[in-house]
PDB file of C-alpha atoms in Angstrom:
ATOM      1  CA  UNK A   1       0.000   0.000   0.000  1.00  0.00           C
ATOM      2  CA  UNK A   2       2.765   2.427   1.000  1.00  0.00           C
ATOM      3  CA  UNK A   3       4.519   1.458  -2.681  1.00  0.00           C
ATOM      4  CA  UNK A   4       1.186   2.328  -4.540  1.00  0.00           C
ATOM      5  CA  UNK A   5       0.351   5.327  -2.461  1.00  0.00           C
ATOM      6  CA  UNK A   6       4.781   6.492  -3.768  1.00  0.00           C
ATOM      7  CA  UNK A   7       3.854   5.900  -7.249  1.00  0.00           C
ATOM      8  CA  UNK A   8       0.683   7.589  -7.447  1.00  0.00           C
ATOM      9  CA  UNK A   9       2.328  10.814  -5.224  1.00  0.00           C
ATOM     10  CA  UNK A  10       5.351  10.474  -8.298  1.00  0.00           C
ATOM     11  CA  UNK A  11       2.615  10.050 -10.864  1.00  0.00           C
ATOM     12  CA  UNK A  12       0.683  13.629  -9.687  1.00  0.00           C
ATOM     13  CA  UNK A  13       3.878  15.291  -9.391  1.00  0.00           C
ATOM     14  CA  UNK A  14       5.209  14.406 -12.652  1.00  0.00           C
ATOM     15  CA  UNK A  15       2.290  15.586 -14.325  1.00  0.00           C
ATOM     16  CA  UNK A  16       2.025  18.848 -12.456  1.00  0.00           C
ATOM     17  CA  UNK A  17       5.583  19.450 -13.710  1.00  0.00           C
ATOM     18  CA  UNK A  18       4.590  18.488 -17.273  1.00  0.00           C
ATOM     19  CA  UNK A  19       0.944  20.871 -17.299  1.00  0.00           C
ATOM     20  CA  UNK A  20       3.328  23.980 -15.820  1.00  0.00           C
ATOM     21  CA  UNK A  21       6.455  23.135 -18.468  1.00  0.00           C
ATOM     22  CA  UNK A  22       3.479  23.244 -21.095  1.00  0.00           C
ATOM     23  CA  UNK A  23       1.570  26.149 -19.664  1.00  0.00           C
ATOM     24  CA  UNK A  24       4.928  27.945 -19.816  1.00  0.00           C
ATOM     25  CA  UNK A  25       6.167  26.975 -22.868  1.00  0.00           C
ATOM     26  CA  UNK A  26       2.426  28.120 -24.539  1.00  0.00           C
ATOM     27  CA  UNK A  27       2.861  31.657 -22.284  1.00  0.00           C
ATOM     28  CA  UNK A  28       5.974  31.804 -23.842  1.00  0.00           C
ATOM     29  CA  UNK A  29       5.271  30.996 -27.227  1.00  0.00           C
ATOM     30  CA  UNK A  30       2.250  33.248 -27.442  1.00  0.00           C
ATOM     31  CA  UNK A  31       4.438  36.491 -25.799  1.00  0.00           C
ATOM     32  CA  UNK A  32       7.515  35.847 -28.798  1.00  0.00           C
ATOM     33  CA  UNK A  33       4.752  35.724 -31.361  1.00  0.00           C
ATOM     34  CA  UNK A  34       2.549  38.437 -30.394  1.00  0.00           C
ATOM     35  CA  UNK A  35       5.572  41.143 -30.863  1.00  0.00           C
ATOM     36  CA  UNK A  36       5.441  40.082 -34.509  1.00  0.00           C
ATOM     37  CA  UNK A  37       1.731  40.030 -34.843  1.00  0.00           C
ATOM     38  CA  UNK A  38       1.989  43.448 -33.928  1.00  0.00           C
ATOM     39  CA  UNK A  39       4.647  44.387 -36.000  1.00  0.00           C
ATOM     40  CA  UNK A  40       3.176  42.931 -39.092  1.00  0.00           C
ATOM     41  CA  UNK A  41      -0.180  45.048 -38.295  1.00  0.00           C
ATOM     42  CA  UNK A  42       2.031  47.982 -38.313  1.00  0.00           C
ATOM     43  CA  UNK A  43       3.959  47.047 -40.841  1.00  0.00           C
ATOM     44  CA  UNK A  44       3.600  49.809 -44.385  1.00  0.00           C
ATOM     45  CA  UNK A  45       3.181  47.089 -46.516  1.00  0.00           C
ATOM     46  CA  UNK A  46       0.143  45.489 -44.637  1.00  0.00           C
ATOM     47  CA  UNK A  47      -1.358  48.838 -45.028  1.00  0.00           C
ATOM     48  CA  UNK A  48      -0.869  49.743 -48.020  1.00  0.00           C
ATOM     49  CA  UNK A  49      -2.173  46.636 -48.892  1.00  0.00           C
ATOM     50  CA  UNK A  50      -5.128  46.980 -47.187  1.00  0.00           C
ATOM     51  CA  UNK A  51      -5.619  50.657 -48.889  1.00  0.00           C
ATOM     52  CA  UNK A  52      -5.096  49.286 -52.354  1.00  0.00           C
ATOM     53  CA  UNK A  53      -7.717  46.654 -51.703  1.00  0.00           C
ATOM     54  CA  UNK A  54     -10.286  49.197 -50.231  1.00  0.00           C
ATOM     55  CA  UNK A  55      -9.691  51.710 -53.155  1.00  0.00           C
ATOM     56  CA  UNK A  56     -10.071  48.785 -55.377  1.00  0.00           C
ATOM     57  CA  UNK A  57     -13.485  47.979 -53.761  1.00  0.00           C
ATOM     58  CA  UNK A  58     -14.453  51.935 -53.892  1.00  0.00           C
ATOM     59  CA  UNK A  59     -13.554  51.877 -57.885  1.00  0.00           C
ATOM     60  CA  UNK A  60     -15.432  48.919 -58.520  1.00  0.00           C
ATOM     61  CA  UNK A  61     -18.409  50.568 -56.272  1.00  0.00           C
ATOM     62  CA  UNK A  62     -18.052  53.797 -58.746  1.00  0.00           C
ATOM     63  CA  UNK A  63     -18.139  51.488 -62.361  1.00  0.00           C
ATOM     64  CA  UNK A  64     -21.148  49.694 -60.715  1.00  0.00           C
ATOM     65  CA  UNK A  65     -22.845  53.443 -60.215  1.00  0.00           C
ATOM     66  CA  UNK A  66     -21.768  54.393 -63.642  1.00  0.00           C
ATOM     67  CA  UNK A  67     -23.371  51.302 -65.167  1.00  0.00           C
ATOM     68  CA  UNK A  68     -26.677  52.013 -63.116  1.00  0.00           C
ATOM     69  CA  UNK A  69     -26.861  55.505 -64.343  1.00  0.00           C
ATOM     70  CA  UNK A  70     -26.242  54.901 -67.929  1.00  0.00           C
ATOM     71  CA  UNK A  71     -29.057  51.318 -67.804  1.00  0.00           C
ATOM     72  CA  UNK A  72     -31.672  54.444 -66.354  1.00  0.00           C
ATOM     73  CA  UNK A  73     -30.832  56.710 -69.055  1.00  0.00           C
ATOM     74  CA  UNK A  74     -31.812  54.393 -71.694  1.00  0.00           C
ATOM     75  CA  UNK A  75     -34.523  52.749 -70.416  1.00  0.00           C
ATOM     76  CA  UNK A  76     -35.774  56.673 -69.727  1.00  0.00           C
ATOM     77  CA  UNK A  77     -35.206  56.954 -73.397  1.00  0.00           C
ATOM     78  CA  UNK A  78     -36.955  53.824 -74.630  1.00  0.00           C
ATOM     79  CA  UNK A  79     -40.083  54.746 -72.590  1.00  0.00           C
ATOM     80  CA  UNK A  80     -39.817  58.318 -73.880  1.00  0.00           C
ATOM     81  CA  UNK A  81     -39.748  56.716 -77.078  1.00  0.00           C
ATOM     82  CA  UNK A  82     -42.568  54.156 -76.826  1.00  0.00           C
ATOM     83  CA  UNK A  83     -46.150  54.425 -78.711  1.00  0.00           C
ATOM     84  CA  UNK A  84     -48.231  55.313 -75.795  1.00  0.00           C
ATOM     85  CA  UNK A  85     -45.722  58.429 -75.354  1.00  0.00           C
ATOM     86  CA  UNK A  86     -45.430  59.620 -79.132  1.00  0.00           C
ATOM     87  CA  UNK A  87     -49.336  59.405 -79.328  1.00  0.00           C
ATOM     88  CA  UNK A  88     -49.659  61.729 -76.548  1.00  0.00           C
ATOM     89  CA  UNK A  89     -51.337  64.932 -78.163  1.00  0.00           C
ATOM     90  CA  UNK A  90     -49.869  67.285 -75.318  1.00  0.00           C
ATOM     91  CA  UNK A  91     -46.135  66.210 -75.323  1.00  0.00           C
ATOM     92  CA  UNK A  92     -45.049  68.370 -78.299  1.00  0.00           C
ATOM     93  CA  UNK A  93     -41.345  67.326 -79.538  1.00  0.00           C
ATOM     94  CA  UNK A  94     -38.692  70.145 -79.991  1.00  0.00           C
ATOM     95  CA  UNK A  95     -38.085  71.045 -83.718  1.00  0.00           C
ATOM     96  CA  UNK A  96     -34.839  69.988 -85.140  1.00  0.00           C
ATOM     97  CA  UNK A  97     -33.049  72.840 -87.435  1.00  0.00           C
ATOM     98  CA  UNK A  98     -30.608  70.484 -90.209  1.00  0.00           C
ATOM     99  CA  UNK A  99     -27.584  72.359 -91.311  1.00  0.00           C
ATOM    100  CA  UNK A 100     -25.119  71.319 -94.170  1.00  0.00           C
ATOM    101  CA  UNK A 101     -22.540  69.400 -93.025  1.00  0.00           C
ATOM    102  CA  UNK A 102     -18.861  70.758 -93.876  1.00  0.00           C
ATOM    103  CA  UNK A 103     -18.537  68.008 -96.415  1.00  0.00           C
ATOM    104  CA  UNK A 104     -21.793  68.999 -98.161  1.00  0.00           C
ATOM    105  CA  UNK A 105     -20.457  72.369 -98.029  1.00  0.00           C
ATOM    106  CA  UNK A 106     -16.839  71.600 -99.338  1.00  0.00           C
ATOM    107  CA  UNK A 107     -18.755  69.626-102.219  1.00  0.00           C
ATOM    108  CA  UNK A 108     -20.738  72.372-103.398  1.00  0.00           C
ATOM    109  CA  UNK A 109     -18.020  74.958-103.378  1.00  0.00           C
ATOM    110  CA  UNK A 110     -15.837  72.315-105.750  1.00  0.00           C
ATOM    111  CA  UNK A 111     -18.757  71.922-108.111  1.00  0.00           C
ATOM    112  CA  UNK A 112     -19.294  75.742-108.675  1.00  0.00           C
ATOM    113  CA  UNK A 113     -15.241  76.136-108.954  1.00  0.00           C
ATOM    114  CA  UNK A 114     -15.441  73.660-111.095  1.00  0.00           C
ATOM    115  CA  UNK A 115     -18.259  74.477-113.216  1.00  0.00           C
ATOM    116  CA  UNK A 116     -16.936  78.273-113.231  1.00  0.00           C
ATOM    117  CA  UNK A 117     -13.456  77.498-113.831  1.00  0.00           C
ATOM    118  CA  UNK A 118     -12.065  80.462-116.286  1.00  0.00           C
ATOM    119  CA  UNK A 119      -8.494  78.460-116.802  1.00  0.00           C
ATOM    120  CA  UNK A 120      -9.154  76.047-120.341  1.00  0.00           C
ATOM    121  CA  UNK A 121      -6.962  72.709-121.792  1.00  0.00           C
ATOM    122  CA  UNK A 122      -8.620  73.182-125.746  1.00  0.00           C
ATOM    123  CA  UNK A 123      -8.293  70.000-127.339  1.00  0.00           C
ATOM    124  CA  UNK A 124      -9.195  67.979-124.196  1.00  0.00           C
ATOM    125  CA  UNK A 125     -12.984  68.228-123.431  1.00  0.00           C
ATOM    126  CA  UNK A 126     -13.634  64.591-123.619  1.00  0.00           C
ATOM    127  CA  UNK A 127     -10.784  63.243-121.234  1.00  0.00           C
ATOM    128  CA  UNK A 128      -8.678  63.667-117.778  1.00  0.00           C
ATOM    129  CA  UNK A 129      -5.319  65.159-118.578  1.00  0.00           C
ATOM    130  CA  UNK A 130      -3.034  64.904-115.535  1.00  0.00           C
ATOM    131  CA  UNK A 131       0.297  66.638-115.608  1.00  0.00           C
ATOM    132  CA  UNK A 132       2.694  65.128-113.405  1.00  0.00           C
ATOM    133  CA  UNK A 133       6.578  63.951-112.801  1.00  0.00           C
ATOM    134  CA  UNK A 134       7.941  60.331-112.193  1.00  0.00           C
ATOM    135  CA  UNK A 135      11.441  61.438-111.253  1.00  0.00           C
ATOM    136  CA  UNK A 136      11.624  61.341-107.252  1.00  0.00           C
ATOM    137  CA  UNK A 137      14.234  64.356-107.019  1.00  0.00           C
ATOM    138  CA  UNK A 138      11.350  65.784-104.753  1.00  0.00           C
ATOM    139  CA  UNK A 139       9.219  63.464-102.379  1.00  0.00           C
ATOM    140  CA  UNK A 140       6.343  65.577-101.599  1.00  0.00           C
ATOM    141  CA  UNK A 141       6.241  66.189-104.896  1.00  0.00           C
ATOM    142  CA  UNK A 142       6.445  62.592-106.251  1.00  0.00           C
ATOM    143  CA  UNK A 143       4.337  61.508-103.257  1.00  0.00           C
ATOM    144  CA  UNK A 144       1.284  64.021-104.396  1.00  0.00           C
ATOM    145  CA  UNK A 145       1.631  62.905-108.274  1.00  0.00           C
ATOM    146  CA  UNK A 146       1.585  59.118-106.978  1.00  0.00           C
ATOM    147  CA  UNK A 147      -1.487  59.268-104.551  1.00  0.00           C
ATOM    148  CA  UNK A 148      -3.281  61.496-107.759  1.00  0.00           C
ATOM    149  CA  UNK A 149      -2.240  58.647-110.051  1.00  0.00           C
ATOM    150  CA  UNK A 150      -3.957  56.209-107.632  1.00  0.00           C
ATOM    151  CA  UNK A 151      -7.113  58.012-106.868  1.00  0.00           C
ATOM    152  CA  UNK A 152      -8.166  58.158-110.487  1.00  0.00           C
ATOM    153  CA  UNK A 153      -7.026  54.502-111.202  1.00  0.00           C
ATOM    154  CA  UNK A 154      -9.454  53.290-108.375  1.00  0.00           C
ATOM    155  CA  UNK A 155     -12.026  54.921-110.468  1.00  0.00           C
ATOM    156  CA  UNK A 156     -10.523  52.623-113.417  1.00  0.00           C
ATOM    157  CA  UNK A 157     -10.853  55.516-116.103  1.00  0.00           C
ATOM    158  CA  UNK A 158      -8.518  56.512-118.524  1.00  0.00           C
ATOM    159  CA  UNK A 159      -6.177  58.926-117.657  1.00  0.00           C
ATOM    160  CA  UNK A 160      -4.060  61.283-120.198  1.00  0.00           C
ATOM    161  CA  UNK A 161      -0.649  61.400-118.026  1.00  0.00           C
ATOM    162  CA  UNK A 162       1.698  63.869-119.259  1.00  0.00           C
ATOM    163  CA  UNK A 163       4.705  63.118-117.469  1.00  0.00           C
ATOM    164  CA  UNK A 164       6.928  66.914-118.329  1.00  0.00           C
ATOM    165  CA  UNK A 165      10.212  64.577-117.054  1.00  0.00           C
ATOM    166  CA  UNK A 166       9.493  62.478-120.152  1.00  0.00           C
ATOM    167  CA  UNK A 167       8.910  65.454-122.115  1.00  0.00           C
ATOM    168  CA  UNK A 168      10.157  68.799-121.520  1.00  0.00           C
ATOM    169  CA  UNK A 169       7.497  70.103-124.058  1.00  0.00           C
ATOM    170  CA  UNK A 170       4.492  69.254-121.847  1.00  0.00           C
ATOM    171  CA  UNK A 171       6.245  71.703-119.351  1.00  0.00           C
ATOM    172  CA  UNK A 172       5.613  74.532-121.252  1.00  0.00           C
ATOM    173  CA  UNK A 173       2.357  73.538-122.417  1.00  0.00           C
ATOM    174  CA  UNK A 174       1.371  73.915-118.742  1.00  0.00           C
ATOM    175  CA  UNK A 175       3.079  77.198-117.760  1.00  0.00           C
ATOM    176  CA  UNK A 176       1.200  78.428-121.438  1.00  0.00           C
ATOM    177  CA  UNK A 177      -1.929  77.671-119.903  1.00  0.00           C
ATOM    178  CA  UNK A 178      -1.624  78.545-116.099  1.00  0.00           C
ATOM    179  CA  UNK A 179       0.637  82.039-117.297  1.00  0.00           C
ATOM    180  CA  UNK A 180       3.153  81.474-114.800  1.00  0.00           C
ATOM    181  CA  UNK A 181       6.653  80.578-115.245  1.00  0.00           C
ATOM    182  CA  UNK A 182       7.386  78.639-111.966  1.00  0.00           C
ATOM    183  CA  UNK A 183       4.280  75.306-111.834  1.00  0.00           C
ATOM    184  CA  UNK A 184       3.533  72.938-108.738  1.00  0.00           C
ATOM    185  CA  UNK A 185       2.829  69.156-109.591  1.00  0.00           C
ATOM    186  CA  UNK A 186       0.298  67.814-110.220  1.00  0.00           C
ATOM    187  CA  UNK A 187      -2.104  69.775-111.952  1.00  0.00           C
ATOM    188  CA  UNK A 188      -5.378  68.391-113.420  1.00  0.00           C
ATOM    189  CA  UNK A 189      -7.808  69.199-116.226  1.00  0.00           C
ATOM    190  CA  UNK A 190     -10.785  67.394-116.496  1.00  0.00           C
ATOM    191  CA  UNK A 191     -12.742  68.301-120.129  1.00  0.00           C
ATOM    192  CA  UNK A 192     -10.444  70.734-120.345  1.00  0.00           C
ATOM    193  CA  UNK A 193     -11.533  72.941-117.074  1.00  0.00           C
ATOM    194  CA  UNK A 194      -8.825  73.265-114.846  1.00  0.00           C
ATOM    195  CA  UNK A 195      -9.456  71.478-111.352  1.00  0.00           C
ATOM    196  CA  UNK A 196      -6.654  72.271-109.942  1.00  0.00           C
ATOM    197  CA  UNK A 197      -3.716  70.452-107.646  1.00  0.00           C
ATOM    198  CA  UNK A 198      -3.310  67.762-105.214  1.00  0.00           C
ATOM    199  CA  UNK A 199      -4.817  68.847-102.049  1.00  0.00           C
ATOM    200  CA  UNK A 200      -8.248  70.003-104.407  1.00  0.00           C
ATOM    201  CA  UNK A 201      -8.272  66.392-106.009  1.00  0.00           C
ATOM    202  CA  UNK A 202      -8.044  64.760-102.190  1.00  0.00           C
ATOM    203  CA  UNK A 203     -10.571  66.705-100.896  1.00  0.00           C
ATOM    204  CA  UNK A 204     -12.734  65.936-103.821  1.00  0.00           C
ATOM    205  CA  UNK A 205     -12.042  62.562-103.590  1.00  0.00           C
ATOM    206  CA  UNK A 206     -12.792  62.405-100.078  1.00  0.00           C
ATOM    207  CA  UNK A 207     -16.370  64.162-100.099  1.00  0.00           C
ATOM    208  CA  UNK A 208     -17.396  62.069-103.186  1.00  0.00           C
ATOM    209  CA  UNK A 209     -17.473  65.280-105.601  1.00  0.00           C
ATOM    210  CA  UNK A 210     -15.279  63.377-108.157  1.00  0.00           C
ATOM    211  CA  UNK A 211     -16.926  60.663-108.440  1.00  0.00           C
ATOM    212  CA  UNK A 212     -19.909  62.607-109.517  1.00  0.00           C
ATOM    213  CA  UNK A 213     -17.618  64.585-111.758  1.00  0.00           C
ATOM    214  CA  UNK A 214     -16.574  61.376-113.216  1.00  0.00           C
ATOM    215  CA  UNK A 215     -19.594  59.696-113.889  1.00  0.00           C
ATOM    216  CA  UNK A 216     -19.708  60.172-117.395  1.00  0.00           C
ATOM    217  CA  UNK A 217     -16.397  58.846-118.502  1.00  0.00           C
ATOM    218  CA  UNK A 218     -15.968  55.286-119.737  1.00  0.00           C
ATOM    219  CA  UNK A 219     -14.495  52.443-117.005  1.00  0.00           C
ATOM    220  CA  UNK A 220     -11.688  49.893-117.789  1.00  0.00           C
ATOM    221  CA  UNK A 221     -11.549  46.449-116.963  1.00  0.00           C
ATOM    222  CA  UNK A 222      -9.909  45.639-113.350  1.00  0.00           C
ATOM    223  CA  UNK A 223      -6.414  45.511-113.805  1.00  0.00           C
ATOM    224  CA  UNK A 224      -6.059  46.682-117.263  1.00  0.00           C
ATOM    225  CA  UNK A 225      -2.730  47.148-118.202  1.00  0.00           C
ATOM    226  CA  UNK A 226      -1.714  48.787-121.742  1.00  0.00           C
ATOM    227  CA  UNK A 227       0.427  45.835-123.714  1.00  0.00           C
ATOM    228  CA  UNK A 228       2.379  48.367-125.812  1.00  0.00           C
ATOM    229  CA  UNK A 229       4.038  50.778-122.651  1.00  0.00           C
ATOM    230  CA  UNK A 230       3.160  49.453-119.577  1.00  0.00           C
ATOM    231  CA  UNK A 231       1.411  52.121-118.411  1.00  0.00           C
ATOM    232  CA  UNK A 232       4.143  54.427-118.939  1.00  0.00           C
ATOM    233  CA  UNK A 233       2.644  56.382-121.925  1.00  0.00           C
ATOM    234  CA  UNK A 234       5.706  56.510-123.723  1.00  0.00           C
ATOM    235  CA  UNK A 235       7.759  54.154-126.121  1.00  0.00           C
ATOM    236  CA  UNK A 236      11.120  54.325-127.989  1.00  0.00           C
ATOM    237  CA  UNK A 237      10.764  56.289-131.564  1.00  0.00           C
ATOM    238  CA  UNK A 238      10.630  53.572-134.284  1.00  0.00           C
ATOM    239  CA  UNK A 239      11.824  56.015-136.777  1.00  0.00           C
ATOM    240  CA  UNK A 240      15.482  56.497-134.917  1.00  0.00           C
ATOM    241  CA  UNK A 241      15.572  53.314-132.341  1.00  0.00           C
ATOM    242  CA  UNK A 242      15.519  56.349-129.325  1.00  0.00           C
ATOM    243  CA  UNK A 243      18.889  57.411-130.559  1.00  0.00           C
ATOM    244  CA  UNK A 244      17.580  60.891-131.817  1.00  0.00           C
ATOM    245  CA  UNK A 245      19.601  60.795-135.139  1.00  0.00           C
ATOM    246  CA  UNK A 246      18.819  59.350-138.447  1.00  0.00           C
ATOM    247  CA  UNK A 247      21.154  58.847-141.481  1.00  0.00           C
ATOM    248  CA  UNK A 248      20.227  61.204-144.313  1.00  0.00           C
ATOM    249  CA  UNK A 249      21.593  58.693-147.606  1.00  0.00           C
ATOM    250  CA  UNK A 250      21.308  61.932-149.692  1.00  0.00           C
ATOM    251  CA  UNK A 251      23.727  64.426-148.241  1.00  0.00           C
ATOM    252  CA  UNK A 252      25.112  61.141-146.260  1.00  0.00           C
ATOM    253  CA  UNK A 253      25.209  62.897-142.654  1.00  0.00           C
ATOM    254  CA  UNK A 254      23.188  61.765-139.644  1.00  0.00           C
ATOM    255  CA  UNK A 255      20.601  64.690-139.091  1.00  0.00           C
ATOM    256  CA  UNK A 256      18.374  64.859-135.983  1.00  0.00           C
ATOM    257  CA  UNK A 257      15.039  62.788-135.654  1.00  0.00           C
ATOM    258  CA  UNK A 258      11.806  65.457-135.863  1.00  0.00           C
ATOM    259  CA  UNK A 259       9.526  62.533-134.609  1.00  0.00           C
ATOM    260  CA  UNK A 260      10.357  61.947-131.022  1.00  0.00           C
ATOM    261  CA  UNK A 261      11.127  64.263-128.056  1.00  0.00           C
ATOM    262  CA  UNK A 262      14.657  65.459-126.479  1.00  0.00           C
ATOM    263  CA  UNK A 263      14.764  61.380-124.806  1.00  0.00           C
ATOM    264  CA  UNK A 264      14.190  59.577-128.365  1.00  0.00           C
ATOM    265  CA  UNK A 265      10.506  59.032-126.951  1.00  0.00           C
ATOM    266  CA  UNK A 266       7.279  58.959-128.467  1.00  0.00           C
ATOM    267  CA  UNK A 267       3.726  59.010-127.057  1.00  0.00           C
ATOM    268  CA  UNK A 268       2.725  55.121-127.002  1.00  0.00           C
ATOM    269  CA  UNK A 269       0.096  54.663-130.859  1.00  0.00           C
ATOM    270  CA  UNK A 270      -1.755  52.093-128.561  1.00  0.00           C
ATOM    271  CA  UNK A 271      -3.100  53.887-125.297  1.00  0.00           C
ATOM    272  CA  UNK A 272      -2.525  57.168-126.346  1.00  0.00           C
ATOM    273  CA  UNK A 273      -3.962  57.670-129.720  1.00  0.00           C
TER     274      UNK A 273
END
């Protein structure tokens, strides 16, 4: 009895030793982590954290708003616009005054340029003459004569391109007809009225004035391409091979060719005849 009554005094001691090492060891355990608990409350990066995430909540709150607000305007609209509300004899509806847009207005001051133009081509009234360069000495230059070129190709009409770097005669054909010595490129006649440069032809093109204009002229097929130049309206004289000289068998002495141009060139007998 006295050995049992030892063991179970050693047993309750033990075990109050254990329960205070434990309640310790937790006392302890909770006062080292509790320091850090704190410091990561404190910490900037926990709060800015938490700031983002509230703004982030207050922006989404603001979209939802938005979306409410613009769902009540149209469903304001849609019963402003329904049948029971038009046949309302009281509700009058505000008159609407239309005004020409600046397109409309830009289209009717080309027309009457056009149609008054005072500046003539003779010979020309039933085709586009366009006098332009293919030499790129100049980009803006070459850049307006190319985009001109285009425009009237996506119309797919025939175009009478006088290209003055070709043809130093076509040159002064043009200052003849404008009276001044010193010419921008390109310049355009159409039935012989002068139009007028590169910047008129764009804005034309854009407002749908030239298509009207050109209405009346015949189309191509897609992709046409002219078999004898290429498109390039020009072709070696066949009466000197584009050498500019000929052989004259009775005084035997090469004489200059009269048939082609200062570059042994003539217009091409196929596209432009």
């Amino acid at each position: 009895m006295a050995e049992m009554e030892d063991s179970k005094a050693k047993s309750s001691s033990g075990s109050l030793f254990f329960n205070r090492s434990f309640t310790m060891n937790s006392t302890a355990a909770a006062e080292s982590n509790s320091p850090k608990f704190h410091l990561l409350l404190s910490s900037p990066s926990s709060l800015n954290r938490a700031a983002s995430i509230s703004r982030f909540y207050n922006s989404f709150d603001s979209v939802k708003g938005k979306v409410k607000k613009l769902c009540n305007l149209f469903e304001s609209a849609k019963s402003s616009s329904s049948p029971s509300n038009l046949a309302s004899p009281k509700e009058t509806s505000p008159k609407v005054v239309l005004r020409p847009s600046k397109s409309i207005a830009y289209s009717s001051s080309f027309s009457l340029s056009f149609n008054n133009s005072s500046i003539r081509l003779p010979g020309t009234e039933d085709r586009i003459v366009v006098y332009l360069t293919s030499l790129r000495g100049i980009r803006r230059t070459y850049e307006d004569c190319y985009a001109v070129k285009m425009i009237f190709r996506g119309f797919r009409v025939w175009v009478d391109e006088r290209d003055i770097s070709m043809d130093a005669a076509y040159k002064k054909e043009l200052q003849s007809v404008l009276k001044e010595k010193t010419v921008s490129l390109p310049q355009v006649f159409i039935k012989g009225k002068y139009v007028g440069g590169a910047d008129v032809i764009k804005s034309m093109f854009e407002v749908g004035e030239l298509a009207k204009i050109l209405d009346g002229f015949p189309r191509r097929q897609p992709g046409f391409v002219c078999q004898g130049c290429g498109d390039v309206r020009f072709v070696p004289c066949w009466n000197c091979s584009g050498s500019r000289k000929v052989f004259d068998e009775d005084e035997e002495l090469p004489k200059k060719c009269l048939e082609c141009n200062e570059n042994g060139l003539i217009r091409c007998p196929d596209c432009c005849s």
